[in-house]
Amino acid sequence: MTAGRIDLVVEGHVAQITIDDTERHNAMSLAMWTDLLQAFEEVDQRPEVRVCVLRGAGEKSFVSGANIGEFETQRNSADSVAHYNQMVKRAQQAIFRCRVPVIAAISGICYGGGLGLALSCDMRYAAPHSRFRMPAARMGLGYDCENMKSILNNLGPQATAEAFYTAKVYDAPSAQAMGMVLAVVDDVFAHCTAMAHDIAANAPLTIQAAKKTLVALAEDEKDMTSVKTAIDACFKSTDYAEGRLAFAQKRPPHFTGH
């Protein structure tokens, strides 16, 4: 049986990563977590990419959680659980720390590991029929401090507590009210693609400096040297000169990332 796949497509300055196992509602296997990590590592290494959209294949599911069919073989001992959790953590960190903004386009089911995956993204938008759930309490699973911190930073203490303690299903408007998503839109894929192109048209160094700063603040970094370097690079760039000139000439700027 196939373990699903992760597809990366780059068009111009926009990357799209698709999680594809529609037969299992895009449930994540260990191999898919590994491939997802590699896809984001590739995005980081491709200088032409300025923004990334993450989505699930089809319209029924973003990610329904873990591929439970693997639990007896991939999560059946302390060592295998630790290895699986480490791979999930590495993939989510790669998304959160990605050089460029990552937009989650959520259509349909977004449960468990899928919710954790979405919360690793910079921005999240949902289709009206989307559903959200953290079902760990129904399965006896435990979440470590780092994963809990990510959810806590996004939802706040009360919403995080309710989501974990009750394991209830939230509809899209409720998810928006809780901060799981920024907005609910009819055509979520078109919306996120348009948002990605809007971001890609802006100054790349400015966007990347902002992303680096947000990550550093979220992770309580003490040494902000790399953040200051990224900010200084903006003011030294030809894009800064282009931005000022375009403003004076009342025309759209053309940024090169230099």
Short mmCIF file of C-alpha atoms in Angstrom, two decimals:
data_model
loop_
_atom_site.label_atom_id
_atom_site.label_comp_id
_atom_site.label_asym_id
_atom_site.label_seq_id
_atom_site.Cartn_x
_atom_site.Cartn_y
_atom_site.Cartn_z
CA MET A 1 0.00 0.00 0.00
CA THR A 2 1.26 3.48 -0.86
CA ALA A 3 2.11 5.78 2.02
CA GLY A 4 0.96 8.87 0.12
CA ARG A 5 3.22 11.53 -1.29
CA ILE A 6 4.31 15.14 -0.94
CA ASP A 7 4.33 17.21 -4.14
CA LEU A 8 6.36 20.40 -4.54
CA VAL A 9 5.70 22.70 -7.50
CA VAL A 10 7.40 26.07 -7.99
CA GLU A 11 5.93 28.62 -10.40
CA GLY A 12 7.78 31.89 -10.53
CA HIS A 13 8.30 33.07 -6.96
CA VAL A 14 5.54 30.90 -5.44
CA ALA A 15 5.99 27.34 -4.19
CA GLN A 16 3.06 25.02 -3.55
CA ILE A 17 3.42 21.91 -1.41
CA THR A 18 0.56 19.41 -1.58
CA ILE A 19 -0.02 16.60 0.91
CA ASP A 20 -1.56 13.80 -1.14
CA ASP A 21 -3.20 10.65 0.17
CA THR A 22 -6.85 11.27 -0.61
CA GLU A 23 -7.87 7.66 0.11
CA ARG A 24 -6.91 8.24 3.75
CA HIS A 25 -8.02 11.89 3.90
CA ASN A 26 -4.37 12.94 3.57
CA ALA A 27 -3.37 11.19 6.79
CA MET A 28 0.35 11.55 7.43
CA SER A 29 2.59 8.48 7.35
CA LEU A 30 6.14 8.52 8.69
CA ALA A 31 7.44 8.60 5.11
CA MET A 32 5.24 11.61 4.35
CA TRP A 33 6.57 13.51 7.36
CA THR A 34 10.08 12.77 6.12
CA ASP A 35 9.23 13.93 2.59
CA LEU A 36 7.49 17.04 3.93
CA LEU A 37 10.66 17.98 5.81
CA GLN A 38 12.70 17.51 2.63
CA ALA A 39 10.25 19.62 0.61
CA PHE A 40 10.61 22.56 2.99
CA GLU A 41 14.37 22.14 3.06
CA GLU A 42 14.29 22.45 -0.74
CA VAL A 43 12.10 25.57 -0.54
CA ASP A 44 14.66 27.11 1.81
CA GLN A 45 17.45 26.37 -0.68
CA ARG A 46 15.71 27.84 -3.73
CA PRO A 47 16.40 31.59 -3.76
CA GLU A 48 13.70 32.32 -6.33
CA VAL A 49 10.96 31.22 -3.91
CA ARG A 50 9.45 34.10 -1.94
CA VAL A 51 6.35 32.46 -0.45
CA CYS A 52 4.90 28.95 -0.06
CA VAL A 53 1.32 27.63 -0.01
CA LEU A 54 0.67 24.37 1.88
CA ARG A 55 -2.50 22.41 1.10
CA GLY A 56 -4.01 18.96 1.07
CA ALA A 57 -4.98 17.19 -2.14
CA GLY A 58 -8.65 17.47 -3.03
CA GLU A 59 -11.29 19.45 -1.14
CA LYS A 60 -12.31 16.93 1.54
CA SER A 61 -9.24 17.12 3.77
CA PHE A 62 -6.24 19.24 4.61
CA VAL A 63 -4.72 16.57 6.85
CA SER A 64 -6.84 14.20 8.93
CA GLY A 65 -4.00 13.43 11.35
CA ALA A 66 -1.64 10.48 11.55
CA ASN A 67 -1.97 7.36 9.42
CA ILE A 68 -3.33 5.16 12.21
CA GLY A 69 -2.69 2.05 10.12
CA GLU A 70 1.02 2.55 10.84
CA PHE A 71 0.68 2.64 14.63
CA GLU A 72 1.33 -1.08 15.06
CA THR A 73 4.54 -0.92 13.05
CA GLN A 74 5.82 2.66 13.36
CA ARG A 75 4.60 3.64 16.84
CA ASN A 76 4.63 0.38 18.78
CA SER A 77 7.60 0.95 21.10
CA ALA A 78 9.24 3.75 23.05
CA ASP A 79 12.00 4.06 20.45
CA SER A 80 9.67 4.06 17.45
CA VAL A 81 7.35 6.60 19.10
CA ALA A 82 10.33 8.83 19.86
CA HIS A 83 11.56 8.54 16.26
CA TYR A 84 8.11 9.33 14.84
CA ASN A 85 7.63 12.30 17.16
CA GLN A 86 11.07 13.63 16.32
CA MET A 87 10.32 13.52 12.60
CA VAL A 88 6.99 15.33 13.13
CA LYS A 89 8.76 17.95 15.23
CA ARG A 90 11.49 18.47 12.62
CA ALA A 91 8.93 18.90 9.84
CA GLN A 92 6.86 21.37 11.83
CA GLN A 93 9.95 23.33 12.82
CA ALA A 94 11.04 23.45 9.17
CA ILE A 95 7.70 25.06 8.32
CA PHE A 96 7.74 27.48 11.24
CA ARG A 97 11.36 28.49 10.62
CA CYS A 98 11.08 28.49 6.84
CA ARG A 99 12.95 31.37 5.20
CA VAL A 100 9.74 32.52 3.48
CA PRO A 101 6.12 32.91 4.66
CA VAL A 102 4.01 29.75 4.58
CA ILE A 103 0.26 29.99 3.96
CA ALA A 104 -2.01 27.07 4.88
CA ALA A 105 -4.97 26.59 2.52
CA ILE A 106 -7.34 24.40 4.55
CA SER A 107 -10.24 22.62 2.89
CA GLY A 108 -12.16 19.99 4.83
CA ILE A 109 -10.79 17.94 7.73
CA CYS A 110 -7.94 19.36 9.79
CA TYR A 111 -7.48 17.04 12.77
CA GLY A 112 -4.71 16.15 15.21
CA GLY A 113 -1.33 16.28 13.55
CA GLY A 114 -2.97 18.19 10.71
CA LEU A 115 -3.96 20.95 13.12
CA GLY A 116 -0.46 21.02 14.56
CA LEU A 117 0.87 21.21 11.01
CA ALA A 118 -1.43 24.09 10.12
CA LEU A 119 -0.49 25.98 13.27
CA SER A 120 3.15 25.84 12.17
CA CYS A 121 2.27 28.06 9.21
CA ASP A 122 2.40 31.85 9.24
CA MET A 123 -1.18 32.31 8.08
CA ARG A 124 -4.15 29.96 7.78
CA TYR A 125 -7.31 30.30 5.71
CA ALA A 126 -10.20 27.82 5.63
CA ALA A 127 -13.02 26.81 3.33
CA PRO A 128 -16.52 27.07 4.89
CA HIS A 129 -16.92 23.29 5.17
CA SER A 130 -13.64 22.81 7.04
CA ARG A 131 -13.60 21.05 10.41
CA PHE A 132 -10.97 21.18 13.15
CA ARG A 133 -10.23 18.83 16.03
CA MET A 134 -7.52 17.87 18.50
CA PRO A 135 -8.55 14.25 19.27
CA ALA A 136 -5.56 13.25 21.45
CA ALA A 137 -7.74 12.77 24.55
CA ARG A 138 -9.85 10.23 22.63
CA MET A 139 -6.77 8.23 21.66
CA GLY A 140 -4.58 8.37 24.75
CA LEU A 141 -1.82 10.32 23.00
CA GLY A 142 0.48 12.77 24.76
CA TYR A 143 1.80 16.05 23.35
CA ASP A 144 5.22 17.30 24.42
CA CYS A 145 5.95 20.82 25.67
CA GLU A 146 7.19 22.11 22.33
CA ASN A 147 4.06 21.07 20.45
CA MET A 148 1.86 22.42 23.22
CA LYS A 149 3.73 25.72 23.16
CA SER A 150 3.09 26.08 19.43
CA ILE A 151 -0.64 25.57 19.93
CA LEU A 152 -0.68 27.79 23.03
CA ASN A 153 1.06 30.63 21.16
CA ASN A 154 -1.61 30.50 18.47
CA LEU A 155 -4.79 29.90 20.46
CA GLY A 156 -4.08 31.17 23.96
CA PRO A 157 -4.53 29.16 27.21
CA GLN A 158 -8.32 28.85 27.35
CA ALA A 159 -8.89 27.82 23.74
CA THR A 160 -5.95 25.40 23.91
CA ALA A 161 -7.33 23.86 27.08
CA GLU A 162 -10.81 23.45 25.61
CA ALA A 163 -9.51 21.94 22.36
CA PHE A 164 -7.39 19.39 24.23
CA TYR A 165 -9.69 18.60 27.15
CA THR A 166 -12.87 18.13 25.12
CA ALA A 167 -11.50 16.76 21.81
CA LYS A 168 -14.54 18.43 20.22
CA VAL A 169 -14.99 19.22 16.55
CA TYR A 170 -15.02 22.92 15.61
CA ASP A 171 -16.63 24.27 12.45
CA ALA A 172 -14.86 26.91 10.37
CA PRO A 173 -16.47 30.00 12.00
CA SER A 174 -15.64 28.66 15.47
CA ALA A 175 -12.08 27.95 14.38
CA GLN A 176 -11.77 31.52 13.14
CA ALA A 177 -13.09 32.89 16.44
CA MET A 178 -10.51 30.80 18.32
CA GLY A 179 -7.61 31.92 16.16
CA MET A 180 -7.09 28.59 14.39
CA VAL A 181 -7.59 30.39 11.07
CA LEU A 182 -7.39 34.00 10.01
CA ALA A 183 -10.45 33.95 7.75
CA VAL A 184 -13.07 31.66 6.19
CA VAL A 185 -13.29 32.11 2.40
CA ASP A 186 -15.40 30.42 -0.26
CA ASP A 187 -12.57 29.54 -2.67
CA VAL A 188 -9.73 28.97 -0.26
CA PHE A 189 -7.22 27.79 -2.86
CA ALA A 190 -7.75 30.79 -5.12
CA HIS A 191 -7.63 33.10 -2.11
CA CYS A 192 -4.34 31.67 -0.84
CA THR A 193 -2.80 31.71 -4.31
CA ALA A 194 -3.75 35.37 -4.71
CA MET A 195 -2.36 36.13 -1.25
CA ALA A 196 0.89 34.37 -2.17
CA HIS A 197 1.29 36.45 -5.33
CA ASP A 198 0.62 39.64 -3.37
CA ILE A 199 3.36 38.71 -0.90
CA ALA A 200 5.75 37.66 -3.67
CA ALA A 201 5.41 41.12 -5.24
CA ASN A 202 6.77 42.78 -2.09
CA ALA A 203 10.42 43.22 -1.11
CA PRO A 204 11.79 39.71 -0.35
CA LEU A 205 14.46 40.86 2.08
CA THR A 206 11.89 42.82 4.09
CA ILE A 207 9.55 39.82 4.25
CA GLN A 208 12.36 37.46 5.24
CA ALA A 209 13.62 39.85 7.92
CA ALA A 210 10.11 40.09 9.34
CA LYS A 211 9.77 36.29 9.32
CA LYS A 212 13.13 35.88 11.06
CA THR A 213 12.09 38.43 13.69
CA LEU A 214 8.74 36.75 14.36
CA VAL A 215 10.42 33.36 14.78
CA ALA A 216 13.05 34.79 17.12
CA LEU A 217 10.42 36.47 19.29
CA ALA A 218 8.23 33.35 19.40
CA GLU A 219 11.19 31.20 20.44
CA ASP A 220 12.44 33.74 23.01
CA GLU A 221 15.85 33.95 21.38
CA LYS A 222 18.37 35.92 23.42
CA ASP A 223 20.88 36.55 20.63
CA MET A 224 19.26 38.79 18.02
CA THR A 225 22.42 39.24 15.94
CA SER A 226 21.05 37.38 12.91
CA VAL A 227 17.82 39.38 13.11
CA LYS A 228 19.72 42.68 13.16
CA THR A 229 21.85 41.51 10.22
CA ALA A 230 18.71 40.70 8.21
CA ILE A 231 17.18 44.09 9.00
CA ASP A 232 20.41 45.93 8.12
CA ALA A 233 20.53 44.05 4.81
CA CYS A 234 17.19 45.61 3.86
CA PHE A 235 18.55 49.14 4.15
CA LYS A 236 21.71 48.24 2.21
CA SER A 237 19.80 46.59 -0.64
CA THR A 238 19.08 47.86 -4.14
CA ASP A 239 15.45 46.95 -3.40
CA TYR A 240 15.37 49.72 -0.78
CA ALA A 241 16.47 52.21 -3.42
CA GLU A 242 13.94 50.76 -5.88
CA GLY A 243 11.14 51.07 -3.33
CA ARG A 244 11.88 54.74 -2.73
CA LEU A 245 12.21 55.46 -6.45
CA ALA A 246 8.99 53.64 -7.32
CA PHE A 247 7.13 55.56 -4.61
CA ALA A 248 8.45 58.87 -5.96
CA GLN A 249 7.54 57.91 -9.53
CA LYS A 250 4.12 56.62 -8.46
CA ARG A 251 4.63 53.20 -10.05
CA PRO A 252 4.70 49.61 -8.76
CA PRO A 253 8.17 48.60 -7.53
CA HIS A 254 10.13 45.79 -9.13
CA PHE A 255 12.03 43.93 -6.43
CA THR A 256 14.87 41.51 -7.12
CA GLY A 257 15.79 40.39 -3.60
CA HIS A 258 19.16 42.13 -3.75
#
